[in-house]
mmCIF file of C-alpha atoms and ligand atoms in Angstrom:
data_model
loop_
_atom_site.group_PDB
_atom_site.id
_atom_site.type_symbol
_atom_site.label_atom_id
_atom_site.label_comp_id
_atom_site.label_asym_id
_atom_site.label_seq_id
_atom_site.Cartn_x
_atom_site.Cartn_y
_atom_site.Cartn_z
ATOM 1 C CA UNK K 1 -16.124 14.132 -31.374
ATOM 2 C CA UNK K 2 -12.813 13.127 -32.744
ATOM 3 C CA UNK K 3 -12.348 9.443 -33.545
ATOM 4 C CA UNK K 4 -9.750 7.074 -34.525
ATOM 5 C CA UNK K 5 -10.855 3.967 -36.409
ATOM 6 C CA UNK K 6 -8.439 1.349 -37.087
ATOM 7 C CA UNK K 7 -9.188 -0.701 -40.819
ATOM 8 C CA UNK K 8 -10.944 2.115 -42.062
ATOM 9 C CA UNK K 9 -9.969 1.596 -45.347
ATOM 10 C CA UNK K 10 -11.784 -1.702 -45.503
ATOM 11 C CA UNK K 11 -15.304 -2.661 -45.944
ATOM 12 C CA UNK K 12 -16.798 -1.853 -42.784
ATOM 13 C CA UNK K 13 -14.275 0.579 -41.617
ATOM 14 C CA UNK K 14 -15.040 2.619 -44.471
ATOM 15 C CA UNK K 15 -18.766 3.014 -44.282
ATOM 16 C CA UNK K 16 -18.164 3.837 -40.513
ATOM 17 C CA UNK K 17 -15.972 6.846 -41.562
ATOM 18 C CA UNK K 18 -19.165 7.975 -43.528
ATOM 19 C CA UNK K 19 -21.387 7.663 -40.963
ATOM 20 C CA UNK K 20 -19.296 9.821 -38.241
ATOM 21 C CA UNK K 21 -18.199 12.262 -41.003
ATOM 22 C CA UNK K 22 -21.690 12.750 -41.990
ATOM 23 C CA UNK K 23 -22.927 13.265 -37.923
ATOM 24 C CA UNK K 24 -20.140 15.743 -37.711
ATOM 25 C CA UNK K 25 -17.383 14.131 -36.181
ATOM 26 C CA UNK K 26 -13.708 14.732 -37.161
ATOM 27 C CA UNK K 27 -12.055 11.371 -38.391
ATOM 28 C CA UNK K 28 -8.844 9.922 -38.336
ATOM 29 C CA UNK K 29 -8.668 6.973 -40.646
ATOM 30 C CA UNK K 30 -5.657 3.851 -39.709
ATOM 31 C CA UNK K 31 -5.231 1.345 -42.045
ATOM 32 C CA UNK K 32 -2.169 -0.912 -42.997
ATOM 33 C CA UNK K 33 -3.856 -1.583 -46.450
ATOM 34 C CA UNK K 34 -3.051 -5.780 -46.031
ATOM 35 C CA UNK K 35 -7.232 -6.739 -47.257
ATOM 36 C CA UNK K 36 -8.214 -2.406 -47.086
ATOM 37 C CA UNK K 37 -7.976 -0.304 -50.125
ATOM 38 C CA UNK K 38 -7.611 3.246 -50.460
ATOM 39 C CA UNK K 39 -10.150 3.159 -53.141
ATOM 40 C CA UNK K 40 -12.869 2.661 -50.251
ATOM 41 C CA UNK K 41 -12.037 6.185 -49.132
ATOM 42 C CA UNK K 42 -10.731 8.063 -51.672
ATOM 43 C CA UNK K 43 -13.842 9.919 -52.041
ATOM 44 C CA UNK K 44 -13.352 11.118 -48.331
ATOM 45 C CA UNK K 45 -9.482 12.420 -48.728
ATOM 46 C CA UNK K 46 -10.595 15.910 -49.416
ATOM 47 C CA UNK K 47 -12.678 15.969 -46.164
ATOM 48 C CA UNK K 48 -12.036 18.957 -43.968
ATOM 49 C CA UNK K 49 -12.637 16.778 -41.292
ATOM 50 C CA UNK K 50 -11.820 13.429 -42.767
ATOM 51 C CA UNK K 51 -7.540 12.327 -42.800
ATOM 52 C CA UNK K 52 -5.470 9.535 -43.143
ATOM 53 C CA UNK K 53 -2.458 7.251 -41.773
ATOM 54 C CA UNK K 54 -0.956 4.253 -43.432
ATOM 55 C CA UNK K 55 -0.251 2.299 -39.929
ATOM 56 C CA UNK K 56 0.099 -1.267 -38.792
ATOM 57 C CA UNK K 57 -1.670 -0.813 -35.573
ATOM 58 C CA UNK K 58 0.581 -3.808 -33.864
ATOM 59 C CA UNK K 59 3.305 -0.971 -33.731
ATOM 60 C CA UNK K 60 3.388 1.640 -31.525
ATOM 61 C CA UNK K 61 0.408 4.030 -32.780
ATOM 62 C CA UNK K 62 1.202 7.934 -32.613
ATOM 63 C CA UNK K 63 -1.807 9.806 -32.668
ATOM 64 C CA UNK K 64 -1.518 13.748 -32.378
ATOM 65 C CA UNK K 65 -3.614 15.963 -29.907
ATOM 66 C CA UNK K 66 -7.209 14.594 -28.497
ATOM 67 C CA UNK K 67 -9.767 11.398 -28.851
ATOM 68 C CA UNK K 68 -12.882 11.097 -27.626
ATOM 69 C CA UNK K 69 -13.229 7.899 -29.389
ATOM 70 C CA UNK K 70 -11.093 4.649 -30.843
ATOM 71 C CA UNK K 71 -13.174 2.002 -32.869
ATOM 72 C CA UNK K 72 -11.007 -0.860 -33.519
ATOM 73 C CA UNK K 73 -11.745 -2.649 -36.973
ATOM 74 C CA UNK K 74 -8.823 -3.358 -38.361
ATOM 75 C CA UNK K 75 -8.715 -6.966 -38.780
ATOM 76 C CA UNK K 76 -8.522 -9.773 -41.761
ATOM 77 C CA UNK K 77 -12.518 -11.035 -41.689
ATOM 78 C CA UNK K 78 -13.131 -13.349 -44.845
ATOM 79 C CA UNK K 79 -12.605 -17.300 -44.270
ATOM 80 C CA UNK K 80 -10.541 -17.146 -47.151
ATOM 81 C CA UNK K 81 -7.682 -14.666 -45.008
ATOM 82 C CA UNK K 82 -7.628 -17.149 -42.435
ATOM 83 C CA UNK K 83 -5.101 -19.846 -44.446
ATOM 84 C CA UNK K 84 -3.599 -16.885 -45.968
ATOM 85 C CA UNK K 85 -3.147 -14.181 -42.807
ATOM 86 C CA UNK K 86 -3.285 -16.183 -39.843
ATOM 87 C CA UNK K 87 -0.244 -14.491 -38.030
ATOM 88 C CA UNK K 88 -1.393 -10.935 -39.196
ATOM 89 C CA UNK K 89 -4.257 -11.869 -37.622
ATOM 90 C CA UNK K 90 -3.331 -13.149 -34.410
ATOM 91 C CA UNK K 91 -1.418 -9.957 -34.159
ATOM 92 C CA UNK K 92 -3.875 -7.319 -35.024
ATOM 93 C CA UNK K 93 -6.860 -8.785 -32.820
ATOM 94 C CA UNK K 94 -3.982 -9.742 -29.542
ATOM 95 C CA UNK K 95 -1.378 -7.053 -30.126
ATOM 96 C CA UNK K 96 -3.365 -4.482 -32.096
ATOM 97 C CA UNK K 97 -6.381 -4.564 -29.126
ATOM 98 C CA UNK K 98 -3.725 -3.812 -26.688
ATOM 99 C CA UNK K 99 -2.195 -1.342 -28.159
ATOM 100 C CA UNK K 100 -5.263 0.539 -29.067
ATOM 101 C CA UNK K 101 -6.884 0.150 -25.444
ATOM 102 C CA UNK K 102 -3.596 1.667 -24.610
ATOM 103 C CA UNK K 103 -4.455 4.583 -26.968
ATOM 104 C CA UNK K 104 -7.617 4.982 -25.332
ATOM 105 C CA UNK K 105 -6.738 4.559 -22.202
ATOM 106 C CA UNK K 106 -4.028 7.769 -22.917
ATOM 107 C CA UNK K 107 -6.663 9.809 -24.628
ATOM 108 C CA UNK K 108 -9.129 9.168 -21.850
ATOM 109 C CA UNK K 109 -11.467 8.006 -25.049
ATOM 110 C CA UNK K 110 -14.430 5.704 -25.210
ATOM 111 C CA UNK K 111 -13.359 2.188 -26.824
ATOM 112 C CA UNK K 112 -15.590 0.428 -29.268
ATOM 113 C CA UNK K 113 -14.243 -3.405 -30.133
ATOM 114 C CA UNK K 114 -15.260 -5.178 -33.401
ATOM 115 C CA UNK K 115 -16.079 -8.504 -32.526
ATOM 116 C CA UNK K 116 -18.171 -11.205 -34.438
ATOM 117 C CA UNK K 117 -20.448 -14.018 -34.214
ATOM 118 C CA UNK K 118 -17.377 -16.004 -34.817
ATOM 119 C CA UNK K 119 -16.502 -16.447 -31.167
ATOM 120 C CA UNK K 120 -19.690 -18.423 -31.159
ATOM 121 C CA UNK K 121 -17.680 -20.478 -33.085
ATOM 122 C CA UNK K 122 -19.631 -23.561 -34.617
ATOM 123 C CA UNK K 123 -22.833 -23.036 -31.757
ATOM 124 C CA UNK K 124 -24.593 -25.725 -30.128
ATOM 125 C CA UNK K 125 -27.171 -23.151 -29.601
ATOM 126 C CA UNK K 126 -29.992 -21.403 -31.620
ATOM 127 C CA UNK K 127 -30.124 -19.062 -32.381
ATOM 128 C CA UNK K 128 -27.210 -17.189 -30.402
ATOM 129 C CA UNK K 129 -27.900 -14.852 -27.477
ATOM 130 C CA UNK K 130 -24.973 -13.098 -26.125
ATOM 131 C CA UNK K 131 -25.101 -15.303 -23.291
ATOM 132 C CA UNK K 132 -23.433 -18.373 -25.702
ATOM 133 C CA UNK K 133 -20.027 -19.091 -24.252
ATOM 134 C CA UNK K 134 -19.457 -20.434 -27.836
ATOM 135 C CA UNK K 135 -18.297 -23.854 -29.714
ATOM 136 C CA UNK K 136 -14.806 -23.233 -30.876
ATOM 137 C CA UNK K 137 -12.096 -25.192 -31.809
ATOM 138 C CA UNK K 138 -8.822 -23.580 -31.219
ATOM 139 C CA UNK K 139 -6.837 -25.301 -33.547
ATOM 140 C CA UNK K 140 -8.465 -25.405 -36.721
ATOM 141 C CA UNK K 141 -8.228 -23.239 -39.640
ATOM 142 C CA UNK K 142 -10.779 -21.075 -38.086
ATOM 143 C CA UNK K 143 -9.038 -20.756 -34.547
ATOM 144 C CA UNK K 144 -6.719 -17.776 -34.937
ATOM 145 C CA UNK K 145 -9.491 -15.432 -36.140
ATOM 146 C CA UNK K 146 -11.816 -16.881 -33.588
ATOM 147 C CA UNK K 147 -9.704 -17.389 -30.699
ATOM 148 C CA UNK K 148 -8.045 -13.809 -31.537
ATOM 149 C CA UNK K 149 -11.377 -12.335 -30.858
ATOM 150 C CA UNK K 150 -12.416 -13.768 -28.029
ATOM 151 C CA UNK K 151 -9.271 -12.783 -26.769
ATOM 152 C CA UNK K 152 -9.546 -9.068 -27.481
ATOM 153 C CA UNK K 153 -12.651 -9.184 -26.362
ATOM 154 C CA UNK K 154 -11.468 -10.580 -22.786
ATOM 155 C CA UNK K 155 -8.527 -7.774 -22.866
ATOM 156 C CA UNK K 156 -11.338 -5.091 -23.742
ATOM 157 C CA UNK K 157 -13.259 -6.237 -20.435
ATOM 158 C CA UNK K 158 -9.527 -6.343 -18.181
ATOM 159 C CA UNK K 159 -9.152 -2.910 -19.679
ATOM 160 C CA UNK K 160 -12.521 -1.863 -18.376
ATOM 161 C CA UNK K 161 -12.334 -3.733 -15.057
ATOM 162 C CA UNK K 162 -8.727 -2.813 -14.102
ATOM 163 C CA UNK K 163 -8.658 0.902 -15.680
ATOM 164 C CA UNK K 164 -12.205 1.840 -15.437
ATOM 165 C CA UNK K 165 -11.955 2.284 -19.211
ATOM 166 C CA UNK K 166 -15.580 2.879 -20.855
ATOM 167 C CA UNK K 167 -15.851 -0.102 -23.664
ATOM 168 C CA UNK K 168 -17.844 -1.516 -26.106
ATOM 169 C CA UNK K 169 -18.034 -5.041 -28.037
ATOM 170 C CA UNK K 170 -20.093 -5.347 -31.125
ATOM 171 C CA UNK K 171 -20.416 -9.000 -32.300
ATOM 172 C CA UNK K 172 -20.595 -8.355 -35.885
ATOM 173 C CA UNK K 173 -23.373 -11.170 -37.643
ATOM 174 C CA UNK K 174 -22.164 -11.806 -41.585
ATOM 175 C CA UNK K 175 -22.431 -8.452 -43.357
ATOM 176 C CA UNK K 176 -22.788 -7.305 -46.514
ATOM 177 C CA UNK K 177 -22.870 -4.569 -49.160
ATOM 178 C CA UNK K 178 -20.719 -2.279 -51.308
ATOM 179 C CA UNK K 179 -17.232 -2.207 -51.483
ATOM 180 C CA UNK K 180 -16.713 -5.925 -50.143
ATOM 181 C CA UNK K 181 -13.517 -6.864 -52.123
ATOM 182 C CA UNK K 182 -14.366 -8.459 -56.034
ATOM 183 C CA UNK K 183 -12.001 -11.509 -54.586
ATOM 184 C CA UNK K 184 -13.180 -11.154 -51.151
ATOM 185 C CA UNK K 185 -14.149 -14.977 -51.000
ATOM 186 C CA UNK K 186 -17.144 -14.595 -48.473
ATOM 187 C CA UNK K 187 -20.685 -16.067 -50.046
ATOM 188 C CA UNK K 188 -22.182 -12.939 -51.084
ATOM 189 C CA UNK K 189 -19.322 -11.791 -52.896
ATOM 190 C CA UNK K 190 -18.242 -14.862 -54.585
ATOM 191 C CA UNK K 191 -22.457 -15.716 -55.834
ATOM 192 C CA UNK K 192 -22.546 -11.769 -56.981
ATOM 193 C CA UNK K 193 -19.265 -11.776 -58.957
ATOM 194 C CA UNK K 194 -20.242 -15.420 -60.548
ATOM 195 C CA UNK K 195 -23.251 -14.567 -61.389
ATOM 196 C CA UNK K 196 -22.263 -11.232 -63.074
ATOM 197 C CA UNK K 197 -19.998 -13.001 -65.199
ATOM 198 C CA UNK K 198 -22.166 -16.043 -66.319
ATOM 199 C CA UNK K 199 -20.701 -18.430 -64.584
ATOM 200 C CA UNK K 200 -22.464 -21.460 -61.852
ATOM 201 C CA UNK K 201 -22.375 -20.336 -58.012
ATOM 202 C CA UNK K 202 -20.358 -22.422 -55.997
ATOM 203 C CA UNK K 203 -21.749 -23.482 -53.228
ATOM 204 C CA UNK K 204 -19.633 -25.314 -50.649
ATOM 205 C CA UNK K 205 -21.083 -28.674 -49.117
ATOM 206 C CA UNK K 206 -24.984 -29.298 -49.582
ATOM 207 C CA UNK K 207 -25.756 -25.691 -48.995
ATOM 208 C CA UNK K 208 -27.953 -26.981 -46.250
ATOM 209 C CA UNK K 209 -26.032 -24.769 -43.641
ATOM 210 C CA UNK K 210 -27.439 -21.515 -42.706
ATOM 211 C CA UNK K 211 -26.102 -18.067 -42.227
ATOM 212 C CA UNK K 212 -28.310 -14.963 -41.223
ATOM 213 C CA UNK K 213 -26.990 -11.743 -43.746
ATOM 214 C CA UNK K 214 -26.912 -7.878 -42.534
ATOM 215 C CA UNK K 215 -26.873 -4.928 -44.993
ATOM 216 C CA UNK K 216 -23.940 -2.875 -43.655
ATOM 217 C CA UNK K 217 -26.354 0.534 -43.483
ATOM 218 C CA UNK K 218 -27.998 -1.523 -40.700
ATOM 219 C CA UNK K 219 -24.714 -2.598 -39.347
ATOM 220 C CA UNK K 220 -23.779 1.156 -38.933
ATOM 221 C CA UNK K 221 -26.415 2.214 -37.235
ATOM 222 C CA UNK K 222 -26.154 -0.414 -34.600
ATOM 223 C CA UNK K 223 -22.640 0.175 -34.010
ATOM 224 C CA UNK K 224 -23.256 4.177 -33.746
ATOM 225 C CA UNK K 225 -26.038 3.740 -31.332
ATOM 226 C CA UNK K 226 -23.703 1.218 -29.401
ATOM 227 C CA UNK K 227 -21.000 3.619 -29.274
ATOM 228 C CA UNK K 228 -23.497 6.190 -28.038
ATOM 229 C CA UNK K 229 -24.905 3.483 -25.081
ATOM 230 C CA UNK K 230 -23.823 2.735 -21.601
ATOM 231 C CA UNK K 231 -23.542 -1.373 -22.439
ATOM 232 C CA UNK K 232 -20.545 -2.627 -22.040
ATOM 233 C CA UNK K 233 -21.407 -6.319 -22.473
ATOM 234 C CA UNK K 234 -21.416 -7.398 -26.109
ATOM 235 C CA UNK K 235 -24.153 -6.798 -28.332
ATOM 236 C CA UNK K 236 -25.333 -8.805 -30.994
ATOM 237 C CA UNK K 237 -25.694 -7.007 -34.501
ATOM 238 C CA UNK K 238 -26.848 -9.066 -36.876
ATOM 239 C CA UNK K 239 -29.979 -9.742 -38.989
ATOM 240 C CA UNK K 240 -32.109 -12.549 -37.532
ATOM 241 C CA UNK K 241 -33.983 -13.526 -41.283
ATOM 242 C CA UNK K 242 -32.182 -16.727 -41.804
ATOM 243 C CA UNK K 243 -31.111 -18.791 -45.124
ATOM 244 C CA UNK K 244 -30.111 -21.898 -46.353
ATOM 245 C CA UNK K 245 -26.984 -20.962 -48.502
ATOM 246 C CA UNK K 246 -28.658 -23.379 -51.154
ATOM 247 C CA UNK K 247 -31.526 -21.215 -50.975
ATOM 248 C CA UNK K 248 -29.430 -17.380 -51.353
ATOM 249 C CA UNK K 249 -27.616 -19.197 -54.495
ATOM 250 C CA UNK K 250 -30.759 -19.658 -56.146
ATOM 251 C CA UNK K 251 -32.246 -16.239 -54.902
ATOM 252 C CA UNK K 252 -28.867 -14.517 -56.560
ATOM 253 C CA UNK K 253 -29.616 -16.335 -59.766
ATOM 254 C CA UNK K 254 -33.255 -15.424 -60.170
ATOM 255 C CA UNK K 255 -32.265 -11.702 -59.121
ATOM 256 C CA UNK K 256 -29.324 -11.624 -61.775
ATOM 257 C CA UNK K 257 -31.012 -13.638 -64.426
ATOM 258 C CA UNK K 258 -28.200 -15.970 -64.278
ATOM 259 C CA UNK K 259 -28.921 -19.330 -66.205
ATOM 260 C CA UNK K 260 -25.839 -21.335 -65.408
ATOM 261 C CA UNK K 261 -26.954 -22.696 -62.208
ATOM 262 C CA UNK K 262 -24.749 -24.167 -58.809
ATOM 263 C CA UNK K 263 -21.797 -25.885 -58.566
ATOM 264 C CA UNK K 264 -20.900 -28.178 -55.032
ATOM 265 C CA UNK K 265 -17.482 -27.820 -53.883
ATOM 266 C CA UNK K 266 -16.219 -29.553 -50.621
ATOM 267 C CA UNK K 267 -17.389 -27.736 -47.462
ATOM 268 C CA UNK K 268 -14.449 -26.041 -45.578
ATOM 269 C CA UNK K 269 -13.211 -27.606 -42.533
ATOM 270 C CA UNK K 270 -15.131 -26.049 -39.174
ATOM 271 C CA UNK K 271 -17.627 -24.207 -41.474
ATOM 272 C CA UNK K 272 -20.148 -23.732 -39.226
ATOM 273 C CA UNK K 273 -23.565 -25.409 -39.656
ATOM 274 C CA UNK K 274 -26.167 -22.502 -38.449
ATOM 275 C CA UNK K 275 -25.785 -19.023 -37.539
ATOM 276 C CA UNK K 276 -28.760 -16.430 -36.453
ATOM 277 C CA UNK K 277 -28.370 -13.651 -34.203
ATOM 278 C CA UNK K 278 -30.627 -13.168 -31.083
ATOM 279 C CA UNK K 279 -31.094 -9.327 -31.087
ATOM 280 C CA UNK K 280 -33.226 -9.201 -27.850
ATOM 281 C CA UNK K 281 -30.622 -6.943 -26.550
ATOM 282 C CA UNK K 282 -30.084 -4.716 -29.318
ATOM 283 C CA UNK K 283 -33.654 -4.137 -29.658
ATOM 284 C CA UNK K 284 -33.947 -3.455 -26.022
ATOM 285 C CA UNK K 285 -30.735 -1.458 -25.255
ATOM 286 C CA UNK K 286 -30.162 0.088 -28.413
ATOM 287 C CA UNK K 287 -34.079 0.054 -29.685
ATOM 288 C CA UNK K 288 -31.994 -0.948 -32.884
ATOM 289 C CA UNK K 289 -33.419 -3.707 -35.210
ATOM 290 C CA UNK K 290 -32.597 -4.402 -39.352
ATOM 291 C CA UNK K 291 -34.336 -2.400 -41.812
ATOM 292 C CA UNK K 292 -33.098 -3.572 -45.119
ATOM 293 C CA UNK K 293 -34.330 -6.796 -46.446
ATOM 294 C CA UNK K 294 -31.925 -9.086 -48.059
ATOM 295 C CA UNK K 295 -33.567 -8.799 -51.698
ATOM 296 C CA UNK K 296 -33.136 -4.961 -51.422
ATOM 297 C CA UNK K 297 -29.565 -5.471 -50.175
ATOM 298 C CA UNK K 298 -28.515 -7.619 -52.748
ATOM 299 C CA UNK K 299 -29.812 -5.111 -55.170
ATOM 300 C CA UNK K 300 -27.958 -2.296 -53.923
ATOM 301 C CA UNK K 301 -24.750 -4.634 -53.370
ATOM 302 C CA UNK K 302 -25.418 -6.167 -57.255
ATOM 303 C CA UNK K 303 -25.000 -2.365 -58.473
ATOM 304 C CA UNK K 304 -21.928 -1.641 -56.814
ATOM 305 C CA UNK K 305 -20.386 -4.397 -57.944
ATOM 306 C CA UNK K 306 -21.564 -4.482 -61.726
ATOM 307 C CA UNK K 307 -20.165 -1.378 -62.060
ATOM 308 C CA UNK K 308 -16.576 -2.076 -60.466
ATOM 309 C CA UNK K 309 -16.442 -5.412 -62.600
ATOM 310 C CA UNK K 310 -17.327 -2.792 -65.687
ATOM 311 C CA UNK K 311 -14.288 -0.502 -64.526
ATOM 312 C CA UNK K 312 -12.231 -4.061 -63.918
ATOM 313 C CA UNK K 313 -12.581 -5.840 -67.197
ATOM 314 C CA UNK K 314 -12.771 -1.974 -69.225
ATOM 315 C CA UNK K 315 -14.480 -2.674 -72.379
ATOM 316 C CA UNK K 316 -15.622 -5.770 -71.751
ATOM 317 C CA UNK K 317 -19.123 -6.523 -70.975
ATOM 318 C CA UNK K 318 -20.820 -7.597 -68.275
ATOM 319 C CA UNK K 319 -24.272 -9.464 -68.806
ATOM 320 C CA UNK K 320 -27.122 -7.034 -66.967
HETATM 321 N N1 UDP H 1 -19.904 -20.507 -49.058
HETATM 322 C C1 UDP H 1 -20.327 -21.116 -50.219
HETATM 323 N N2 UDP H 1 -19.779 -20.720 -51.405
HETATM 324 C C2 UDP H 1 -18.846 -19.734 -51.494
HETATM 325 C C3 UDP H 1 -18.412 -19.109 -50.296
HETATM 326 C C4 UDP H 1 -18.969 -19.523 -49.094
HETATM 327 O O1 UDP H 1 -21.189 -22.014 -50.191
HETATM 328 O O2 UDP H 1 -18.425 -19.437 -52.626
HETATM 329 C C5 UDP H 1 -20.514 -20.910 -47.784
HETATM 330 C C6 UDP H 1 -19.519 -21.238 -46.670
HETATM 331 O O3 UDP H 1 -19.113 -22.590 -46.719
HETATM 332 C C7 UDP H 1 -20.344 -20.914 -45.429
HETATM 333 C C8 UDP H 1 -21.271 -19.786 -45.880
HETATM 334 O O4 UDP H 1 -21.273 -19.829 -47.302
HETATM 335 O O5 UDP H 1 -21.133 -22.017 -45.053
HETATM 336 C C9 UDP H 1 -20.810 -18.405 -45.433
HETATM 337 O O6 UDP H 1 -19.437 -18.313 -45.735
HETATM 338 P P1 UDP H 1 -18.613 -16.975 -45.643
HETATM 339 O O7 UDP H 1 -17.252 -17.283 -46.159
HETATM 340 O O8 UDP H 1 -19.361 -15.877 -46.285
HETATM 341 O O9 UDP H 1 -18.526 -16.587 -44.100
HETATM 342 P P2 UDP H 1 -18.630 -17.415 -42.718
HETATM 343 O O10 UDP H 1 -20.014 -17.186 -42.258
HETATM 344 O O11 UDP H 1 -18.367 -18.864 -42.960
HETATM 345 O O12 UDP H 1 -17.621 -16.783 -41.868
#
């Protein structure tokens, strides 16, 4: 197949172009590098079947000769974007859905849709089935990242209904693992990086609220076997092993060896309180479940980014 993904420079995008590049797929990579990096996939430049184009996907987007395939991930994702990229946002997941359903719709190409547990919003159920019409507050600081996505996910169904386009949502449960930005912001990277360098973990409000954490090898394989489905519903990917974010600080502390402890800070506004996937349908329709447990993720994650905090602060060392 030949594939587009949009954000494939960033965290996710990036391991995706592994995965299809490594199944034998041809890749063409979009990215407008706002939160991606071309460090992600500089290892894949050389690629016979691997290129590249710096594109802000709410333009026009020119793509030469066929697709059998457009995965749209290009998207600000950490809390800490939303204050910061809130119009880029809006755009990317209203205007950049449209115009890459338009894409597909060209090519004749199969359309997979990065969505996220975030349209559950703060959920008044538990844990979430894709049935969960979702808790959101449209105004908030949370609203243009979750609104956004529940909007491209209702322009990803019109485009189905009205077109006959073939389309796929993956609601994307927290994830995790290398090449998350240093600064990224989200829990996992902000406990790794503090604890690498010494310092306490902050940890926002009591740390009572939960969150449910994915290993992005798992994520991958979910969202390749989605691709490869017939559901056009959303799916649920997500691990359902969930934690107290109290309880992952202390986890990260004892796995690091780091002796300075927590810190509270105030809990963002609309943070919300629980999160855990229900994966009844991705076991059933995708006979997908999580493999990686969140110690050995960690691990994995905690070498990737000792060694690009060695590379960061050059001679400097890094305790571990
Ligand atoms: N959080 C925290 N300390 C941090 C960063 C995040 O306690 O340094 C909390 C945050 O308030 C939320 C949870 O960890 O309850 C997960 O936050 P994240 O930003 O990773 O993503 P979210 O699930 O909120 O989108």
């Amino acid at each position: 197949m030949r594939v587009l993904i949009t954000g494939a420079a960033g965290f996710i995008g990036s391991h995706l172009c592994e995965r299809f590049l490594a199944n034998g797929h041809t890749v063409i990579a979009m990215d407008n590098l706002i939160t991606g990096t071309m460090e992600n996939i500089a290892h894949l430049l050389s690629h016979p079947r691997f290129s590249f184009i710096q594109h802000d996907v709410t333009e026009f987007i020119y793509v030469e000769g066929p697709l059998d395939a457009v995965l749209h991930f290009a998207s600000p994702a950490s809390p800490a974007d939303f204050p910061l990229l809130p119009i880029q946002i809006g755009k990317v997941n209203a205007i950049g859905t449209y115009r890459t359903l338009g894409l597909a719709k060209a090519k004749g190409a199969r359309f997979l849709l990065a969505s996220t547990s975030e349209v559950y919003g703060d959920p008044l159920v538990h844990p979430q089935p894709e049935s969960y019409w979702g808790n959101v507050n449209p105004i908030g600081i949370r609203g243009i990242y979750d609104e956004s996505k529940r909007f491209a996910e209702a322009l990803t169904m019109a485009y189905h209904r009205v077109h006959g386009l073939e389309t796929r949502i993956v609601r994307i449960f927290n994830t995790y693992g290398p090449r998350m930005r240093l600064n990224d912001g989200r829990v996992i990277p902000n406990f790794l990086t503090q604890a690498l360098r010494g310092e306490p973990l902050t940890v926002y409000g009591d740390g009572s609220q939960t969150r449910s954490f994915t290993y992005v090898d798992d994520l991958i394989e979910g969202i390749y076997r989605l691709l490869f489905s017939e559901e056009v519903e959303p799916v649920n990917i997500g691990n359902p092993e969930e934690y107290r974010i109290i309880d992952l600080a202390h986890l990260v502390n004892t796995l690091t060896g780091n002796t300075a402890g927590v810190v509270f800070k105030p809990l963002p506004k609309d943070d919300p309180k629980q999160r855990r996937p229900d994966i009844t349908k991705a076991r059933k329709v995708l006979g997908w479940e999580p493999r990686v447990s969140l110690q050995e993720g960690l691990q994995r994650t905690l070498e990737d980014f000792r060694r690009r905090l060695r590379a960061q602060n050059g001679r400097q060392t890094v305790p571990g």
